[in-house]
C-alpha cells in the first residue's frame, strides 16, 4: 500500500532528499498562508522606501499590513511564538520582512527538521540517500503517494476485467464506467480506498494495479431480497468489485455513494 503522504508534504520529500527549501514551498504547506505572504513579499518589493506603509494591493481587497492584527506567533498555532514575547509584538510595515523570515523558518525548517532527520536515518539504514537524487520530486511523490491522475472510460475499458455475470458491454458495467469517470479525483480516490484499501493507485495507474481490477455481478442468495436493493461491495485482497445489476444510473450512483460513505474499512461490505 502507498504511504500516506499528501501534497502538503512535498517540502518534506525535498528535505528527505537533502534539498534546500525555498519561500515558494510554503504554498505546499499552507496555500492560505502562502497567498497572504506572497502578497506581503510583493508589497515589500514594490514599497518606495523602508519606512513607507506596506499595502497588500495584490489581494482581492487591498489592505495595510498594520491593519491585519498579526502578531509574531506561528499562524494557526497561537501558542508558538516566533520570538520572545511574540504574542505581544504586532506585525507592522516596519517589521513585516522580519516576520516573513521568521515564519518561513518555522514552517519550512523548525517544524519538519526533527521528523525529516528521523526518516532520513531510517532510509539511510536501508540504502544510500544519495540515490534519491536520481529521482525528481514528482517521481518521489508518485512513489510515496501513488497515482492521482483522473481515471477515464478508456482506462476502464482497457484495464478492468468483467467476469461472473458481466462482460464489458453489459449495461451495469457501462453505467459504472460512466459514473467513475465522471467523479472528481478525490471521489475516485475514495472509491479506490473502498476497492483496494489504498486511496491511490500505484505508479503507472490502473494498468499497474495487481491483481487487476475485476467487476463481477452481485446477485441475491435470498429470493426475498431483490438484487438491486443490495449495496456494491468489494474484496480488497483481489481488487474485486461486486456490483448488482441496477436498473438505472441514478440508482447505481445512490447505492455506490452509500457504500463508499459507509463501507470503507468495513469488512462486512466484502
PDB file of C-alpha atoms in Angstrom, residues 3 5-19 21 112 116 119-120 123 132 136-145:
ATOM      1  CA  UNK A   3       2.455   5.555   2.317  1.00  0.00           C
ATOM      2  CA  UNK A   5       1.994  11.341   2.223  1.00  0.00           C
ATOM      3  CA  UNK A   6      -0.027  14.174   0.740  1.00  0.00           C
ATOM      4  CA  UNK A   7       0.718  17.133  -1.494  1.00  0.00           C
ATOM      5  CA  UNK A   8       1.441  19.281   1.577  1.00  0.00           C
ATOM      6  CA  UNK A   9       4.412  17.008   2.314  1.00  0.00           C
ATOM      7  CA  UNK A  10       6.287  17.806  -0.905  1.00  0.00           C
ATOM      8  CA  UNK A  11       8.652  20.032   1.151  1.00  0.00           C
ATOM      9  CA  UNK A  12       9.179  17.047   3.454  1.00  0.00           C
ATOM     10  CA  UNK A  13      10.207  14.923   0.474  1.00  0.00           C
ATOM     11  CA  UNK A  14      12.624  17.646  -0.554  1.00  0.00           C
ATOM     12  CA  UNK A  15      14.160  17.578   2.919  1.00  0.00           C
ATOM     13  CA  UNK A  16      14.333  13.787   2.734  1.00  0.00           C
ATOM     14  CA  UNK A  17      16.278  14.131  -0.499  1.00  0.00           C
ATOM     15  CA  UNK A  18      18.536  16.749   1.069  1.00  0.00           C
ATOM     16  CA  UNK A  19      17.240  19.743  -0.894  1.00  0.00           C
ATOM     17  CA  UNK A  21      13.603  24.615   0.898  1.00  0.00           C
ATOM     18  CA  UNK A 112       9.869  19.444   9.991  1.00  0.00           C
ATOM     19  CA  UNK A 116      12.828  14.612   8.455  1.00  0.00           C
ATOM     20  CA  UNK A 119      13.069   9.480   8.385  1.00  0.00           C
ATOM     21  CA  UNK A 120      16.418  10.162   6.721  1.00  0.00           C
ATOM     22  CA  UNK A 123      16.017   5.360   4.953  1.00  0.00           C
ATOM     23  CA  UNK A 132      17.223   9.690  -4.065  1.00  0.00           C
ATOM     24  CA  UNK A 136      12.802  14.049  -9.386  1.00  0.00           C
ATOM     25  CA  UNK A 137      10.380  15.348  -6.784  1.00  0.00           C
ATOM     26  CA  UNK A 138       7.352  14.405  -8.970  1.00  0.00           C
ATOM     27  CA  UNK A 139       8.759  10.880  -9.237  1.00  0.00           C
ATOM     28  CA  UNK A 140       9.174  10.675  -5.453  1.00  0.00           C
ATOM     29  CA  UNK A 141       5.639  11.981  -4.990  1.00  0.00           C
ATOM     30  CA  UNK A 142       4.422   9.206  -7.285  1.00  0.00           C
ATOM     31  CA  UNK A 143       6.281   6.543  -5.308  1.00  0.00           C
ATOM     32  CA  UNK A 144       5.100   7.749  -1.907  1.00  0.00           C
ATOM     33  CA  UNK A 145       1.627   8.995  -2.800  1.00  0.00           C
TER      34      UNK A 145
END
